[in-house]
XYZ file of C-alpha atoms in Angstrom:
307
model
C 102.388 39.327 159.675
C 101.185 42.481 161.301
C 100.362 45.335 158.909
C 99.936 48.800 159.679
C 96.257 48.624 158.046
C 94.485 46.373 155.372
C 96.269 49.055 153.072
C 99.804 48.173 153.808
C 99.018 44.556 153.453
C 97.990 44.795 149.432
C 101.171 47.406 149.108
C 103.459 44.809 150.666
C 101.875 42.162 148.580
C 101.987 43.620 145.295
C 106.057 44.718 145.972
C 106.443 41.413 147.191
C 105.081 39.157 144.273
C 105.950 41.800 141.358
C 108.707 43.194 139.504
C 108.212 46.617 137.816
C 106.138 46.469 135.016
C 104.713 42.644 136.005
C 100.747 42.465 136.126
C 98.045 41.743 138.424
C 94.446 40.826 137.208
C 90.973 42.229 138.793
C 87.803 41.952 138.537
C 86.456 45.669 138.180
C 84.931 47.713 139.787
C 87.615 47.611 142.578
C 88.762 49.216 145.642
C 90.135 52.811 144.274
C 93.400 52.784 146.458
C 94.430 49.712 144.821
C 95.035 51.801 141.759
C 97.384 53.717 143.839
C 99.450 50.742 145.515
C 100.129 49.204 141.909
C 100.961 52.608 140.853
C 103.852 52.798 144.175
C 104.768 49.487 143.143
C 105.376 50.091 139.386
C 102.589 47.231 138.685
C 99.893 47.376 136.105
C 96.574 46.389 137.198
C 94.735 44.065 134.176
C 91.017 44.473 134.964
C 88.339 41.772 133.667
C 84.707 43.570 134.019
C 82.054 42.427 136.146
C 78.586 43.966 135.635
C 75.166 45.141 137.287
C 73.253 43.005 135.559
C 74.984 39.781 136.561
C 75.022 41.002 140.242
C 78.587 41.778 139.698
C 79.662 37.783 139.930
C 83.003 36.961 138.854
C 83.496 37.070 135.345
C 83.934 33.118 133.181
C 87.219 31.846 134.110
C 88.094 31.637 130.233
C 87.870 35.422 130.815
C 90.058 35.560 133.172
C 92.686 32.732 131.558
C 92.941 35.423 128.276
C 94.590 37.850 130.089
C 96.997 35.387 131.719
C 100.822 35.788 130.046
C 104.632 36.026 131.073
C 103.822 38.956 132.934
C 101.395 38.163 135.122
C 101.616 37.021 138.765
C 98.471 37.278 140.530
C 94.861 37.637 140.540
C 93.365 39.596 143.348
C 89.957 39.760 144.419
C 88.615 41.016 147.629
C 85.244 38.961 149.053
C 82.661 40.485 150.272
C 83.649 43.321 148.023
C 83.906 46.860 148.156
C 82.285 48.188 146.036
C 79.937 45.911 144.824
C 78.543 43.707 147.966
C 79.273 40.270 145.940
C 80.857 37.332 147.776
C 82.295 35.108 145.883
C 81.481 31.639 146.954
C 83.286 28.445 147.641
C 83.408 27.140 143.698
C 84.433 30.725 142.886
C 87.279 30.815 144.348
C 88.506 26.671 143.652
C 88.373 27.582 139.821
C 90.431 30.506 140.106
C 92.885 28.435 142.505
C 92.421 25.845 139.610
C 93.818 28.387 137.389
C 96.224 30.176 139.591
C 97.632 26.768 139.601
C 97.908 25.880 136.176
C 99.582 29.208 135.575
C 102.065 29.063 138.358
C 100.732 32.548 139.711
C 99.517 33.999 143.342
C 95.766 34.433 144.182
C 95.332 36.618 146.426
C 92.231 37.667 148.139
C 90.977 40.908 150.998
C 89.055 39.534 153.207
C 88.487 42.016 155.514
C 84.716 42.388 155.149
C 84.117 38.870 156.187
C 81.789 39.201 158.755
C 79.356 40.997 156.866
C 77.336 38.149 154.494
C 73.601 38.504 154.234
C 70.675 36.264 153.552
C 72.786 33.204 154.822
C 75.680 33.735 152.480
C 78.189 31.586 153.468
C 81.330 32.859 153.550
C 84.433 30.706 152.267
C 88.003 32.119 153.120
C 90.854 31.378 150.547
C 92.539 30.198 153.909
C 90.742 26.758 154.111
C 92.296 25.763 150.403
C 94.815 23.909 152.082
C 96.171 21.844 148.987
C 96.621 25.650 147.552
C 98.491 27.232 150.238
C 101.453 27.703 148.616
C 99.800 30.229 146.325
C 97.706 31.545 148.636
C 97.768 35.375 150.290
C 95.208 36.948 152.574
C 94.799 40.431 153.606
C 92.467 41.418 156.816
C 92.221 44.005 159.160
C 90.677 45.134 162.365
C 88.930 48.358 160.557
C 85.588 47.443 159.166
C 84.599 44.265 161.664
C 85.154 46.880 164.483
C 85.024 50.179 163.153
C 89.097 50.587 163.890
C 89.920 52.135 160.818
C 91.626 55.050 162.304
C 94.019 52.254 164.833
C 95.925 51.049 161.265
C 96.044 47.689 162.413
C 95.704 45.134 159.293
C 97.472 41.622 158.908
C 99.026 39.505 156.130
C 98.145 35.596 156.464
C 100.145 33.268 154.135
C 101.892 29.653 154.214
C 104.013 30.281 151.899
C 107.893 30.999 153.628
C 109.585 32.604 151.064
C 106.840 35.117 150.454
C 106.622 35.824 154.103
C 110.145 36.239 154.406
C 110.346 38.597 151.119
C 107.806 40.662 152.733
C 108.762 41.077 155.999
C 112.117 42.778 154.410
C 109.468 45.597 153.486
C 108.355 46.259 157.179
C 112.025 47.639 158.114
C 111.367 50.466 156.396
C 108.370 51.856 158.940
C 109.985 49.474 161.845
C 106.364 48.087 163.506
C 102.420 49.682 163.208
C 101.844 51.229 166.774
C 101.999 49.051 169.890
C 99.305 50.822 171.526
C 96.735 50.085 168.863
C 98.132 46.348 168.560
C 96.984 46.351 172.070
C 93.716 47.791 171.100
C 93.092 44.674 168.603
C 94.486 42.197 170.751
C 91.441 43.285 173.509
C 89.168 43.502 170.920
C 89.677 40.047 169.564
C 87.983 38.612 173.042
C 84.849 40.533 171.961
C 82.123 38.250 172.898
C 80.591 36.814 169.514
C 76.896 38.490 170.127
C 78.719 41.661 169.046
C 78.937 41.074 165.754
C 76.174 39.473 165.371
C 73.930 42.533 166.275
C 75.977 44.299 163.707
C 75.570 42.163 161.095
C 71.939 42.349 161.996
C 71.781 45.827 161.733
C 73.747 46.344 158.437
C 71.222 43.567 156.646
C 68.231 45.881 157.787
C 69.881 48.859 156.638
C 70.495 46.983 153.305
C 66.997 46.432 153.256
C 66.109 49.444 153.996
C 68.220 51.167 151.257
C 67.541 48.645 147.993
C 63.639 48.993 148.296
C 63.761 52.802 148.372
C 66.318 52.813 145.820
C 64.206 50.436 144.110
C 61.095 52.928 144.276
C 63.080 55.977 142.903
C 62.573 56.366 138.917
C 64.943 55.143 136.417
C 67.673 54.166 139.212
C 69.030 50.638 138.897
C 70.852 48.398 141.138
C 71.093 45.070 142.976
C 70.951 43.078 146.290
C 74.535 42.975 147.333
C 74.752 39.897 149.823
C 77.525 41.384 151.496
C 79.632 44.203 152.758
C 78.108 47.653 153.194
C 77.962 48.873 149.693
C 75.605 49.144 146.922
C 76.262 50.062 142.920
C 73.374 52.097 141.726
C 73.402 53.287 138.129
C 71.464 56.536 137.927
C 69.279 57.999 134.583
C 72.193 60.540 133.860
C 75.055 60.459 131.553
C 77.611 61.651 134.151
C 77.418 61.029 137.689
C 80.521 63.148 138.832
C 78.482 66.321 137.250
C 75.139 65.037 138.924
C 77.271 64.251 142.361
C 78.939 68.097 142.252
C 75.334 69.089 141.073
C 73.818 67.499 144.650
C 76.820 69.512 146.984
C 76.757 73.093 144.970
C 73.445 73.317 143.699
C 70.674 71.479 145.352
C 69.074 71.010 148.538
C 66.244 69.675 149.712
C 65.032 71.501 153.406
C 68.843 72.640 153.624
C 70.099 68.847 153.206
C 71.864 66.864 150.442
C 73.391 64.089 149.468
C 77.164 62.968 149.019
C 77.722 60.134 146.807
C 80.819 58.695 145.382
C 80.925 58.225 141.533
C 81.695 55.094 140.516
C 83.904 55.848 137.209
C 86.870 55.992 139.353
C 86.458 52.198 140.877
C 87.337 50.824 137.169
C 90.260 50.766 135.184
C 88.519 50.626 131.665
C 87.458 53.921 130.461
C 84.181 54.917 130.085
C 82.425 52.610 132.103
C 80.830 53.155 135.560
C 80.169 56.360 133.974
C 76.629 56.665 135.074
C 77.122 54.669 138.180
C 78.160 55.480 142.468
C 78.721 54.009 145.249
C 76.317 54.035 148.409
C 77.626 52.997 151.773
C 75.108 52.387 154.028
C 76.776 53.630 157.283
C 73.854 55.835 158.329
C 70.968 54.829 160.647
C 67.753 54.184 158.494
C 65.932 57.387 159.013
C 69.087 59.153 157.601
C 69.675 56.731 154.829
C 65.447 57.365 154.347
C 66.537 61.268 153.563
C 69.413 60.502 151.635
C 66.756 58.700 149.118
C 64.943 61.372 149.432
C 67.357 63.989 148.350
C 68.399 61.470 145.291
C 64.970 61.549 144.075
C 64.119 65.193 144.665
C 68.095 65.871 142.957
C 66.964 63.427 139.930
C 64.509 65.519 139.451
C 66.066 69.063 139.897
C 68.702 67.905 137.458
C 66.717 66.210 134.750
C 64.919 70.217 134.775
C 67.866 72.527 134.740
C 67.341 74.948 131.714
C 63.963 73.289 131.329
């Protein structure tokens, strides 16, 4: 089913497979607007932490399996993910369809970053499960593979009927997403394949780039994502909000600075991510080279203040 946007898709989903108050496990950190569709659809997110030091992998399934009860009807994960870079692989996702299984519950899994898997990561859709397909949702989109995300074009995929059906009751309310962008996606879909490929290219040398300067700045710690286009860096502060309003009111460095986005916000368990952000590497290298720069010159200027 047509979506208007990725965004849509996980709001229709979540309405769709819960009742207010029901529960949907994930891993954390996640996706900060998901916060906000289980919050419009009365649904409490259960998170199960993944961490830095493990390169964000998914958590042991037993960890996951504790947090199963009555409540609960899904597990959602999104692969590559935003906002770690991990991509879960093939024997990732067949134990948590093992357990989705045994529990009688929906996994369901954003795959809109798909293209973008590094270092010969394979990428395994949830889609090619076919003995699972009855408990099986996907969510995609035109926005990230290429650079639509202003068209709102997104998709649902499932086999199951009756959660198609259920859904598609939703998408009276806004009638259709625009025809004219529809159009748009249809074209871009015959986009010969060398396309992507020379952005996939480019992202990997940007991710490169970024992880060995990061890796050269003092006291900053972080990890090889293998896909997407964001990195988790934790940074020798205590707060990175304060250090991230610090860079855009108080600090420049030749009349530039630095935006990040703090990484509290991307889990649902207080007080961690506290001394962690996001970094998308979007930029061309010489401006992701400055943007290192500023960090370490803003590391600096903040570790002094008062000094």
């Amino acid at each position: 089913m047509i979506t208007t946007g990725g965004s849509e898709a996980l709001l229709f989903t979540l309405m769709t497979l819960c009742d207010p108050g029901d529960q949907v496990i994930i891993p954390e950190p996640f996706y900060t607007n998901v916060s906000s569709f289980a919050h419009s659809a009365m649904v409490e997110l259960v998170p199960v932490t993944s961490r830095l030091e493990d390169a964000f992998a998914l958590p042991p399934m037993k960890d996951l399996e504790k947090l199963i009860n009555p409540k609960t009807k899904a597990i959602l994960l999104c692969s590559p993910n935003n906002p770690t870079g991990h991509v879960y692989s093939k024997e990732d996702l067949e134990r948590t369809l093992q357990l989705c299984k045994k529990h009688d519950i929906f996994l369901v899994v954003d795959e809109v970053y798909r293209e973008f898997c590094y270092d010969g990561e394979r990428f395994t859709s949830i889609l090619t499960f076919e003995e699972y397909a009855d408990r099986v949702v996907c969510v995609d989109s035109f926005s990230k593979r290429y650079s639509m995300c202003g068209a709102r074009v997104g998709m649902l995929v499932s086999r199951n009927k009756q959660f198609l059906t259920d859904t598609l009751k939703l998408s009276q309310a806004r009638l259709c997403p625009p025809d004219i962008e529809q159009v748009a996606a249809a074209a871009a879909l015959t986009t010969d394949p060398s396309y992507l490929v020379e952005v996939k290219k480019e992202y990997e040398s940007r991710r490169n780039f970024l992880v060995e300067a990061l890796e050269k700045v003092e006291g900053v710690k972080t990890t090889k994502p293998k896909g997407a286009f964001y990195i988790i860096a934790e940074l020798p502060v205590e707060d990175a909000e304060d250090f991230a309003t610090f860079l855009l009111r108080d600090f420049d460095l030749n009349g530039e600075t630095v935006m990040l986005a703090p990484a509290e916000d991307f889990y649902a368990t207080k007080g961690i991510g506290r001394r962690q952000v996001r970094i998308a590497y979007v930029l061309n290298k010489e401006d992701l080279g400055k943007a290192v720069a500023c960090l370490a010159a803003g590391l600096k200027a903040y570790a002094e203040r008062g000094a």
